[in-house]
Coordinates of C-alpha atoms in Angstrom, one line a residue:
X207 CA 0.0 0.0 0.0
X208 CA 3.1 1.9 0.7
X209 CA 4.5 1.4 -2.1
X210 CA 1.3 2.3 -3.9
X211 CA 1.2 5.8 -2.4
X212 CA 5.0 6.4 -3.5
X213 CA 4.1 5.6 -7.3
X214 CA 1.0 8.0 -7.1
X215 CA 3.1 10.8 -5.7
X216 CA 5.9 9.9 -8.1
X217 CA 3.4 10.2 -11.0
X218 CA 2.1 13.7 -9.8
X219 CA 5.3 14.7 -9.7
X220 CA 6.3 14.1 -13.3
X221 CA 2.8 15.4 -14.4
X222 CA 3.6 18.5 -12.7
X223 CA 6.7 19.0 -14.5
X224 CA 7.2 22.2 -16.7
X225 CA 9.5 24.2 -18.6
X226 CA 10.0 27.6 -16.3
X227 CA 11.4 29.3 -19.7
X228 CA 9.9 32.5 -20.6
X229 CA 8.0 33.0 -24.0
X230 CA 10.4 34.7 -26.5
X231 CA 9.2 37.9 -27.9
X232 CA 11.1 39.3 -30.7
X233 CA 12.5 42.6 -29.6
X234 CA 10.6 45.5 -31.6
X235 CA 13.5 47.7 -33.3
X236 CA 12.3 51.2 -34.9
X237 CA 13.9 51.0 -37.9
X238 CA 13.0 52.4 -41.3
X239 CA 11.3 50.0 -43.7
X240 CA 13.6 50.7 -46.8
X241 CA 16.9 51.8 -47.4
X242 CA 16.4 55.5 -48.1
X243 CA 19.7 55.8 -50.4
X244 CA 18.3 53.4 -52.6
X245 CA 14.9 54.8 -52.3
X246 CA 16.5 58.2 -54.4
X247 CA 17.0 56.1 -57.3
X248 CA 13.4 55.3 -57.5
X249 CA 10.3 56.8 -58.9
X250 CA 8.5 58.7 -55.4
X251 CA 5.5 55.9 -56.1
X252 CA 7.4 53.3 -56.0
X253 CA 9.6 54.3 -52.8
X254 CA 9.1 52.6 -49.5
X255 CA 7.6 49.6 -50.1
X256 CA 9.6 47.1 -48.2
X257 CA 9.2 44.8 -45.2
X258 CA 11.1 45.7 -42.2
X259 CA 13.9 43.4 -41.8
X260 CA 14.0 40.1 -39.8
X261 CA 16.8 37.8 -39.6
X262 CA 16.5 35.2 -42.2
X263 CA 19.6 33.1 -42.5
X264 CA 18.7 30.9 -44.7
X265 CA 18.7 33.4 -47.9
X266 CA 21.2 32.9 -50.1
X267 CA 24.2 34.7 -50.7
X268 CA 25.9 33.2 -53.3
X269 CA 29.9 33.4 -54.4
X270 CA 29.4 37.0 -55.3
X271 CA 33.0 38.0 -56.2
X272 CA 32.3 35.9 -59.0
X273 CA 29.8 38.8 -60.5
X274 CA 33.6 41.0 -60.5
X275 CA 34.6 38.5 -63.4
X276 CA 38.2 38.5 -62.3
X277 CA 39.8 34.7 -62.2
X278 CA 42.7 36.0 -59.9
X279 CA 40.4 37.1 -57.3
X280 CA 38.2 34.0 -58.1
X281 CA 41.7 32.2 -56.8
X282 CA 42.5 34.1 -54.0
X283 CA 39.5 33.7 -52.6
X284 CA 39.4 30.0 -53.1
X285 CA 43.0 29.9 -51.5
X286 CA 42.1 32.0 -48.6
X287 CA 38.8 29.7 -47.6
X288 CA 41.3 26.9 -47.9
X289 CA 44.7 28.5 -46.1
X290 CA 43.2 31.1 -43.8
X291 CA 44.1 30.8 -39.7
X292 CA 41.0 32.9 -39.6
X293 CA 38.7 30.9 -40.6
X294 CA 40.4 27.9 -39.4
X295 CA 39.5 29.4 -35.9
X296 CA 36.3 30.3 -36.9
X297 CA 35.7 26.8 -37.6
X298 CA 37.2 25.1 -34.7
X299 CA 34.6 27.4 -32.6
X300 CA 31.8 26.0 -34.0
X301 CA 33.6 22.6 -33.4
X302 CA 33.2 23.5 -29.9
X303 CA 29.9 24.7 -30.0
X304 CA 28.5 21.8 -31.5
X305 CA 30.1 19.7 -28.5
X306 CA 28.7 21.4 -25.5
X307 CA 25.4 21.3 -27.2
X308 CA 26.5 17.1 -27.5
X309 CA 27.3 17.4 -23.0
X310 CA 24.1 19.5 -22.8
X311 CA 21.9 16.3 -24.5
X312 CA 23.8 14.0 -22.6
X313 CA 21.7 15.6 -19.3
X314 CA 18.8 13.9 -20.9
X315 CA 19.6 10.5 -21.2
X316 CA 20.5 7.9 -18.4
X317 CA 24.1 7.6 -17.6
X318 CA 25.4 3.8 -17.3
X319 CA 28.7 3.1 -15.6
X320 CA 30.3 -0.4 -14.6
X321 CA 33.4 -1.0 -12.2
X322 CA 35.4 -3.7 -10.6
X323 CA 37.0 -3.4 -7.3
X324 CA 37.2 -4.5 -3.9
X325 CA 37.1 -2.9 0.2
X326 CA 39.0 -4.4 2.9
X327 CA 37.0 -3.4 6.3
X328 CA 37.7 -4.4 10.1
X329 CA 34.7 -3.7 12.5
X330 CA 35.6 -2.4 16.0
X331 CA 35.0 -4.9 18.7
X332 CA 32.7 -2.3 20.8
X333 CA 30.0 -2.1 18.2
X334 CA 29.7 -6.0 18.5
X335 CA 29.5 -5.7 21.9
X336 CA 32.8 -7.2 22.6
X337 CA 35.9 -6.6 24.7
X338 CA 37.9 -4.0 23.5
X339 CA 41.1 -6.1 23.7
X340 CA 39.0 -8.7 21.1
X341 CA 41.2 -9.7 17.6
X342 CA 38.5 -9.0 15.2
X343 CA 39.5 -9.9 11.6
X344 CA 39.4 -7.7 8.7
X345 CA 37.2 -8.7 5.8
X346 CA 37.4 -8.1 1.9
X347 CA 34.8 -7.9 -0.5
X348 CA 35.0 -7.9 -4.0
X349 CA 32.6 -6.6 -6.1
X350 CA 31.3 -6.2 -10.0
X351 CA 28.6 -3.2 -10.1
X352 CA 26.7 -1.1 -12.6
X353 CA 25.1 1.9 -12.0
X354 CA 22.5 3.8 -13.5
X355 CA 21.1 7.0 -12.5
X356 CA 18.6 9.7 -14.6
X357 CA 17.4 13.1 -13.8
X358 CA 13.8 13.3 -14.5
X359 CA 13.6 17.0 -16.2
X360 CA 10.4 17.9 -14.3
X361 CA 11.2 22.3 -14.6
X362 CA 12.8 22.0 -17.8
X363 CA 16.5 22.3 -16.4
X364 CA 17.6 20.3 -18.8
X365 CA 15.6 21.3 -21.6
X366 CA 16.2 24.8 -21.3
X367 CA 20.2 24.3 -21.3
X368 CA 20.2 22.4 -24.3
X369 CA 18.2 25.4 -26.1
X370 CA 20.3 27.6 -24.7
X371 CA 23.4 25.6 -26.5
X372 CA 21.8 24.9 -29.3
X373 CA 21.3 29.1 -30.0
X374 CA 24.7 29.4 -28.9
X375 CA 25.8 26.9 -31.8
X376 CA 23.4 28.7 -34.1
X377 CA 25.8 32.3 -33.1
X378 CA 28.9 30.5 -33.7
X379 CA 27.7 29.4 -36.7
X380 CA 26.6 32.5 -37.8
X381 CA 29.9 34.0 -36.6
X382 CA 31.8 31.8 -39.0
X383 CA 30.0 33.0 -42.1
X384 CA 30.1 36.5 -40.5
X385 CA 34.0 35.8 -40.5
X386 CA 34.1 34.6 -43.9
X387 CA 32.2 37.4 -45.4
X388 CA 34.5 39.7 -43.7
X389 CA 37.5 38.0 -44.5
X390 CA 36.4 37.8 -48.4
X391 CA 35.3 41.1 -48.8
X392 CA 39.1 42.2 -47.1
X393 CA 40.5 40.2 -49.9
X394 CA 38.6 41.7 -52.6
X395 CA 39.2 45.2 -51.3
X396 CA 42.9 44.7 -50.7
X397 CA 43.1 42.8 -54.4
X398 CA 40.9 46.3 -55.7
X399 CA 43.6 48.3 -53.7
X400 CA 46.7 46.2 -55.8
X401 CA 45.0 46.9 -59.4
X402 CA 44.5 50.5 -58.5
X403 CA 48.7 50.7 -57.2
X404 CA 49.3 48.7 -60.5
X405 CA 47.0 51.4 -63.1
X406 CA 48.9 54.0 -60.9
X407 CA 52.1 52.8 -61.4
X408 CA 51.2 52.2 -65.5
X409 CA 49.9 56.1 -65.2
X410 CA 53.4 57.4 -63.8
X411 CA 55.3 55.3 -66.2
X412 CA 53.8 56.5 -68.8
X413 CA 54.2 60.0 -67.3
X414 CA 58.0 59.4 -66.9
X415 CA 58.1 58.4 -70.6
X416 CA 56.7 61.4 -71.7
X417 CA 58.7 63.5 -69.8
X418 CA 62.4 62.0 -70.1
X419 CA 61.5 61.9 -74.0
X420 CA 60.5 65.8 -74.0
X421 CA 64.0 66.5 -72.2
X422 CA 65.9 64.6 -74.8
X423 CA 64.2 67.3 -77.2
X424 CA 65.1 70.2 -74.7
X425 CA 68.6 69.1 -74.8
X426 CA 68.9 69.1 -78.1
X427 CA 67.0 72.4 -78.5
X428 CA 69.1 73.9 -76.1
X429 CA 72.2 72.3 -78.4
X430 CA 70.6 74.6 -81.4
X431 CA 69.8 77.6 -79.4
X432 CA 66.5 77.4 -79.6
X433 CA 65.6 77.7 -76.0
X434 CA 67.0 78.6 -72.8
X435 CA 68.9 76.6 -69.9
X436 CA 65.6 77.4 -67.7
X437 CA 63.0 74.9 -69.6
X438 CA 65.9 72.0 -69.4
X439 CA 65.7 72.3 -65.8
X440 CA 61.8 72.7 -65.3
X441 CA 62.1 69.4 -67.3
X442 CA 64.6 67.6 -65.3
X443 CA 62.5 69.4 -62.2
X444 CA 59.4 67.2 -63.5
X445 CA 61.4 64.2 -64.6
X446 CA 62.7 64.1 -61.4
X447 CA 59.6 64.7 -59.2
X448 CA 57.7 61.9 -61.5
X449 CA 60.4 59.2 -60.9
X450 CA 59.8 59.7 -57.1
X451 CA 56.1 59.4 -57.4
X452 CA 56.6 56.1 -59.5
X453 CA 58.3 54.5 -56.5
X454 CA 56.4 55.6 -53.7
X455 CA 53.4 54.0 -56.1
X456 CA 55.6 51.1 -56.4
X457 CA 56.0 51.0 -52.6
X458 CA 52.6 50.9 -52.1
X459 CA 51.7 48.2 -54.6
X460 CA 54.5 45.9 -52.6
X461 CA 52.7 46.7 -49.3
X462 CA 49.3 46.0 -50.6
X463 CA 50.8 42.3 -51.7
X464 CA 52.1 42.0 -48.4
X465 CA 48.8 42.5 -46.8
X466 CA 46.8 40.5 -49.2
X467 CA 49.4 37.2 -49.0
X468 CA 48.9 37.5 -45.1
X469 CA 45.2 37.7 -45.9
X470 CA 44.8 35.1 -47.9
X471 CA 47.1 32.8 -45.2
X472 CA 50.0 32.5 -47.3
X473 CA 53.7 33.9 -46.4
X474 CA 54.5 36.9 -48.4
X475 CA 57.5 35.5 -50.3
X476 CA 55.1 32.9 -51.6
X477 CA 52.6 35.0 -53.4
X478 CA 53.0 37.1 -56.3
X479 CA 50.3 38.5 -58.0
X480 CA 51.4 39.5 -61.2
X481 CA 51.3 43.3 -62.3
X482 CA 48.3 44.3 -64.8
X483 CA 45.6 46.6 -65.2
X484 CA 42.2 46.7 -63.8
X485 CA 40.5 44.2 -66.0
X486 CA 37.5 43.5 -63.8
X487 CA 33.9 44.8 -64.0
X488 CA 32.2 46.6 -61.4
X489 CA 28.2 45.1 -61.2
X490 CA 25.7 47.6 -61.5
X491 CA 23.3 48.0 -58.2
X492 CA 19.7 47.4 -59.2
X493 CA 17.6 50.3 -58.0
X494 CA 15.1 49.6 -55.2
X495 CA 17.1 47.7 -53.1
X496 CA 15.1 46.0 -50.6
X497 CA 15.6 45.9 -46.9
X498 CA 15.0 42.6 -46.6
X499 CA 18.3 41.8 -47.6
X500 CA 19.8 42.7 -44.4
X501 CA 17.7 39.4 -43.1
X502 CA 20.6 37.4 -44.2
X503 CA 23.6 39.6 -42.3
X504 CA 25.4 36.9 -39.8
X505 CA 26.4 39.5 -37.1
X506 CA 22.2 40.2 -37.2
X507 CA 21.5 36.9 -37.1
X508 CA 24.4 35.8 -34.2
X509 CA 22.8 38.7 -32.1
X510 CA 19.5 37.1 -32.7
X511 CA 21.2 33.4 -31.5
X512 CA 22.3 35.4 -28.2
X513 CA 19.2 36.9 -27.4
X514 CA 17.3 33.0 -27.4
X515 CA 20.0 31.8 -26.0
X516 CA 20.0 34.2 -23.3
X517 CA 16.3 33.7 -23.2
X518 CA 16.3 29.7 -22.7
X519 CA 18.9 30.6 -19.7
X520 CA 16.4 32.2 -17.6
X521 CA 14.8 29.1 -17.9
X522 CA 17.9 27.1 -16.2
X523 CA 18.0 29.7 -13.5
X524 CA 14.4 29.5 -12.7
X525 CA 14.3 25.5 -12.2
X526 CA 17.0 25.5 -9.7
X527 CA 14.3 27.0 -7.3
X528 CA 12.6 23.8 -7.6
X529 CA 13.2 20.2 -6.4
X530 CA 15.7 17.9 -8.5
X531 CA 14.5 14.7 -8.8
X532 CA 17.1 11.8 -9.6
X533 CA 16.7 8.2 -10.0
X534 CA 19.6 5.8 -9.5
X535 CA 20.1 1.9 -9.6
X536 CA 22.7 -0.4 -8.6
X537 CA 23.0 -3.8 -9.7
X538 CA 25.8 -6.8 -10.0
X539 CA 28.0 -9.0 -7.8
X540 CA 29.5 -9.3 -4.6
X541 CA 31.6 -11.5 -2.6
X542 CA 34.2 -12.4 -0.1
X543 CA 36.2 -14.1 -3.1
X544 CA 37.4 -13.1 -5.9
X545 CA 36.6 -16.6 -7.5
X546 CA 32.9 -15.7 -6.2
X547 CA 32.2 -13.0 -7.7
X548 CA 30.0 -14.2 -10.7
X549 CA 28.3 -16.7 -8.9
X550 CA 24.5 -16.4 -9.7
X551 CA 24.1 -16.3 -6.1
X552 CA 26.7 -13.3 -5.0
X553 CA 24.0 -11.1 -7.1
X554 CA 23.3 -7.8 -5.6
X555 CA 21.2 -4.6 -6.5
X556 CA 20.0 -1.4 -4.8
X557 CA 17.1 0.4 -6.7
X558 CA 17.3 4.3 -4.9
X559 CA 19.4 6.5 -4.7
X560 CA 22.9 5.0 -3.1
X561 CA 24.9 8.5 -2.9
X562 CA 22.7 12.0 -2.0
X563 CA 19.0 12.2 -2.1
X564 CA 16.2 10.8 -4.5
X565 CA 14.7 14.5 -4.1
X566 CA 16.8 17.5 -3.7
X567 CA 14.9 20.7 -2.5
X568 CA 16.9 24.1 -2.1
X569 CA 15.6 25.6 1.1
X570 CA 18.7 27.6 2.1
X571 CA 20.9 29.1 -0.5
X572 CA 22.1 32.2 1.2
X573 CA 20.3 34.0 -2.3
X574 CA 22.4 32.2 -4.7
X575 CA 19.6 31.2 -7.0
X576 CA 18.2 34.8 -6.9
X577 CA 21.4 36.6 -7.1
X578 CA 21.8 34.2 -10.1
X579 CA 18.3 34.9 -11.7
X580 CA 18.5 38.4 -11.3
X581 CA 22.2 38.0 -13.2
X582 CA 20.8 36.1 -16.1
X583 CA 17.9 38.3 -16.5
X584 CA 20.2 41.3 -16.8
X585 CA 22.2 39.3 -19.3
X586 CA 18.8 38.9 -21.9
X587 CA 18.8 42.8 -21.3
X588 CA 22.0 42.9 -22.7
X589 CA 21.5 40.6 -25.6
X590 CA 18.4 42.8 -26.5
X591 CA 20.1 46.0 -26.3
X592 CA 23.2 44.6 -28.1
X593 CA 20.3 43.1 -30.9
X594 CA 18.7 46.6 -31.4
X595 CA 22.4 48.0 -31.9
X596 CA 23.5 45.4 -34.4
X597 CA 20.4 45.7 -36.5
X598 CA 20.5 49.8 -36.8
X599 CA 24.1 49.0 -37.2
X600 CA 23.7 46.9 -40.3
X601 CA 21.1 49.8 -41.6
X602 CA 23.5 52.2 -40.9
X603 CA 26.4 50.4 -43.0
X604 CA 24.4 49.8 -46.1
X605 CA 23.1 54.0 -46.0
X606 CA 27.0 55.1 -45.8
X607 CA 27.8 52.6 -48.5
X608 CA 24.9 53.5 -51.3
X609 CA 25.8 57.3 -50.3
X610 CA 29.5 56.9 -51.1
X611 CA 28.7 54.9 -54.1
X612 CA 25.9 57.3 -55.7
X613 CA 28.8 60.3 -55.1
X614 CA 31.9 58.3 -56.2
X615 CA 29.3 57.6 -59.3
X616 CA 28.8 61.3 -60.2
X617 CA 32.6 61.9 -59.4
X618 CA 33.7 59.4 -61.7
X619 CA 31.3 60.8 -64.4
X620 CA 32.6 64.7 -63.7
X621 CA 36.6 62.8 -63.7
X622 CA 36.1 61.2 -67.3
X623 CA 34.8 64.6 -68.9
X624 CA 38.0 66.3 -66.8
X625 CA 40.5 63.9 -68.1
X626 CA 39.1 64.2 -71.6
X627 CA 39.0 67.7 -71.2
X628 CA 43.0 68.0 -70.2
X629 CA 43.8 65.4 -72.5
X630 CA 43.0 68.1 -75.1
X631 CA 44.4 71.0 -72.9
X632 CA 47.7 69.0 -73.1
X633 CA 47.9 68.7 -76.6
X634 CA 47.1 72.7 -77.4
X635 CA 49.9 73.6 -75.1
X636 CA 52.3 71.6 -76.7
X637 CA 51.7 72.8 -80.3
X638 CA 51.6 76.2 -79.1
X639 CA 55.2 76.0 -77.1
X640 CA 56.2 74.0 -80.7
X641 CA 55.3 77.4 -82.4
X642 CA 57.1 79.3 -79.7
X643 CA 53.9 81.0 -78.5
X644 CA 53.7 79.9 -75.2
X645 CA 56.9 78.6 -72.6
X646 CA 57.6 75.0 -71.5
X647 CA 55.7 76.2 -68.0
X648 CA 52.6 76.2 -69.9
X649 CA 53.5 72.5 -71.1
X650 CA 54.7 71.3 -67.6
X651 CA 51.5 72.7 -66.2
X652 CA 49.5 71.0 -68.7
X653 CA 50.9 67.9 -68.4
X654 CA 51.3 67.7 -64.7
X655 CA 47.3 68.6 -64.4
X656 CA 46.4 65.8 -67.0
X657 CA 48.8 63.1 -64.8
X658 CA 46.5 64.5 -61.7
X659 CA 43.1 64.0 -63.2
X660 CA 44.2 60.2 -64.4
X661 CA 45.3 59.4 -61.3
X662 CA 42.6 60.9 -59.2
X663 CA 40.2 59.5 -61.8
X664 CA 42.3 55.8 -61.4
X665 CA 41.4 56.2 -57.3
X666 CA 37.6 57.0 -58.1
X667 CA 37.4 53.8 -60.2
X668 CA 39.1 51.8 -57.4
X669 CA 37.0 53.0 -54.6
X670 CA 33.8 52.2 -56.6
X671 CA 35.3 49.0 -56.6
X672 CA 36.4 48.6 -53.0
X673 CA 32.8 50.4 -52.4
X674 CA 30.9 47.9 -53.7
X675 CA 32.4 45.4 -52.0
X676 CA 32.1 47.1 -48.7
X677 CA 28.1 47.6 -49.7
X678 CA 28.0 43.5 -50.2
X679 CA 29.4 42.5 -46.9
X680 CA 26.8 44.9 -45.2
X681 CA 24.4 43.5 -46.7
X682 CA 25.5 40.2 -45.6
X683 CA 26.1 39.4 -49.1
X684 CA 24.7 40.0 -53.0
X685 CA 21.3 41.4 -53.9
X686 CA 20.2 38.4 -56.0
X687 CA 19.3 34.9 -56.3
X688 CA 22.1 32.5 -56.2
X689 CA 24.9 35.1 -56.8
X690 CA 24.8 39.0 -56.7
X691 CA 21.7 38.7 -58.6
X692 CA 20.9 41.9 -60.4
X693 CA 22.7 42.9 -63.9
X694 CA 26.4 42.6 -64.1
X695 CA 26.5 45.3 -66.3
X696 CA 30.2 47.0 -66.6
X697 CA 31.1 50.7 -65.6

């Protein structure tokens, strides 16, 4: 009958049993529903029409270097997801991750254990009622045990842990991608950065040519008396002043390599990109670009993982105010000799709990559990304000990138018509100082004003490069299906 009453109360216990986390509420961020950079580029009826952003992880990103059309930075980048410590860390992260959400499952199943041994004991004569001056003999008993013992999850301790380690996987996860998009949008930057040293270096060369050959002609002008010692040495002024320019370019080109070996995870010495001129395309941003692509941003999506995760902790701090209920069971063989042991009848069990209680309440804690409560509580707080941050974060990085794109776009339009413009300025000035009209000032000034519109129009093209990049990883990746999406259209 005893025994009867024991099951009933066991039973009400388990049916008792729930999960103590709270209800997740996604965190309400005001942010606007469309980017309003891109909204400019649209007609004013078809501006702000978007969705507000939620993370959405599962969108797809793509391989969107590939739109660039450039196999060398095709390599690097393959390389780099090979080679690269960072991402080799990255990884090993998630590795870990994914193993303390393995302990945390373990808290659900039972735990099995066997052993072997033996205990040599000697009772003292007084507790057999005996003389105190009585030999007693010592006894040893060997034994052959298993053990089994579960937790019954009746407050969701342990169901709340493992969805607190499984968001915490999700993060790390997301922080890997978040790492590779960085670290691949780095290496297409710094490879932009190289082509724009190398066009720089082809402008100055081309600058030097110019100028050393016009100084052979002063020289030999000067030979006939046909011009004075002071427009040989404006030349050689500008010859000189050139040649230094070329190798500070060069210097910088040798730097940028350095950088982008160590970025891709390869020593220095053992990369060489070889010298050439910009030959990629830069893929045109389709207008209306929708919020919703910010869904898919990895440091959005790892700040959503730590809110849950934070979330499902509450959960764990909220059971260990209740009773922890823990069923264990001992079963195998004992006996006083070792050739005994696995005798049928040397079999032994216990079914109960052998160490420690069957039901542990926590009366007294000294306000442990509610200093803790209170702690994780503040830490959700956290995660939600660090949440709110990241998302108007992300908006803020894709506004600063269309805005430097749309004015690197009408710079690079006013650039082209400049360098056209002292193209032809360069030319006039030369005929005219051939017909002795004007001096070599006029041709120095001409020329060094057409070297200064290439170059600053060679920067422009490279930042639009490096800018869309630096739009793509704020995004959290291209703006279309499968790859970049959109028309790779050249500029």
């Amino acid at each position: 009958m005893a025994d009867g009453r024991m099951l009933a109360a066991a039973c009400s216990l388990l049916l008792a049993g729930c999960n103590l986390t709270p209800k997740f509420q996604q965190p309400q961020v005001e942010v606007p529903g469309a980017f309003r950079q891109a909204a400019l580029a649209l007609p004013p009826e078809e501006r702000g029409s978007w969705k507000r952003a939620e993370p959405a992880e599962a969108q797809p990103r793509g391989d969107w270097w590939k739109t660039f059309r450039d196999p060398v930075l095709d390599q690097l980048i393959a390389d780099a997801s090979a080679a690269s410590p960072a991402l080799a860390a990255a990884a090993s992260r998630v590795t870990q991750a994914r193993a303390l959400l393995g302990i945390s499952r373990a808290d659900r199943s039972p735990e099995l254990s066997a052993g072997v041994g033996f205990f040599n004991s000697r009772f003292s004569p007084s507790s057999q009622g005996l003389p105190q001056d009585t030999n007693m003999p010592s006894r040893t008993v060997w034994r052959a045990q298993g053990a089994l013992s579960y937790e019954f999850d009746l407050f969701g301790r342990v169901s709340s842990n493992i969805a607190a380690a499984r968001k915490d996987l999700a993060g790390q996860e997301a922080s890997f991608r978040s790492v590779t998009l960085a670290l691949h949008a780095d290496i297409a930057r710094t490879y932009f950065q190289v082509r724009e040293a190398d066009r720089d270096v082809v402008l100055l060369m081309e600058g030097q040519r110019l100028r050393r050959a016009a100084l052979r002609l002063l020289l030999i002008r000067r030979e006939a008396g046909a011009i004075s010692e002071l427009d040989v040495t404006r030349a050689q002024g500008e010859l000189a002043a050139t040649t230094a320019e070329l190798e500070a370019a060069r210097g910088v080109r040798d730097r940028l390599e350095t950088a982008l070996a160590v970025l891709v995870g390869r020593p220095p010495a053992a990369l060489a990109v070889a010298p050439q001129a910009p030959a990629y395309r830069i893929p045109v941003i389709p207008p209306g670009l929708p919020s919703s692509l910010l869904e898919r941003r990895p440091d959005v999506v790892a700040a959503q993982a730590a809110l849950e995760a934070a979330n499902a902790r509450i959960g764990v701090a909220k059971a260990a105010f209740f009773p922890q209920v823990r069923l264990t069971a001992i079963g195998g063989f004992e006996a006083d000799e070792l050739g005994d042991v696995l005798k049928w009848n040397s079999r032994t069990w216990i079914l109960g709990p052998f160490f420690g209680p069957l039901v542990s309440v926590p009366i007294l804690d000294g306000g442990r559990n509610r200093a803790n409560l209170k702690r994780v509580r503040a830490q959700y707080e956290e995660a939600v304000a660090n949440y709110r941050q990241q998302v108007l974060v992300a908006f803020g990085d894709v506004e600063d990138s269309l805005a430097g794109l749309r004015a690197l776009d009408g710079q690079a339009r006013a650039l082209f018509e400049a360098v056209d413009a002292v193209r032809r300025a360069t030319r006039i000035a030369q005929a005219r100082y051939d017909a002795g009209a004007v001096g070599y000032l006029d041709v120095i000034d001409a020329q060094r004003t057409q070297l200064d519109a290439e170059r600053q129009a060679n920067r422009v093209l490279g930042a639009q490069a490096q800018g869309t990049v630096a739009l793509i990883r704020a995004l959290g990746g291209g703006w279309g299906d499968g790859d970049t999406g959109g028309p790779a259209a050249e500029r």
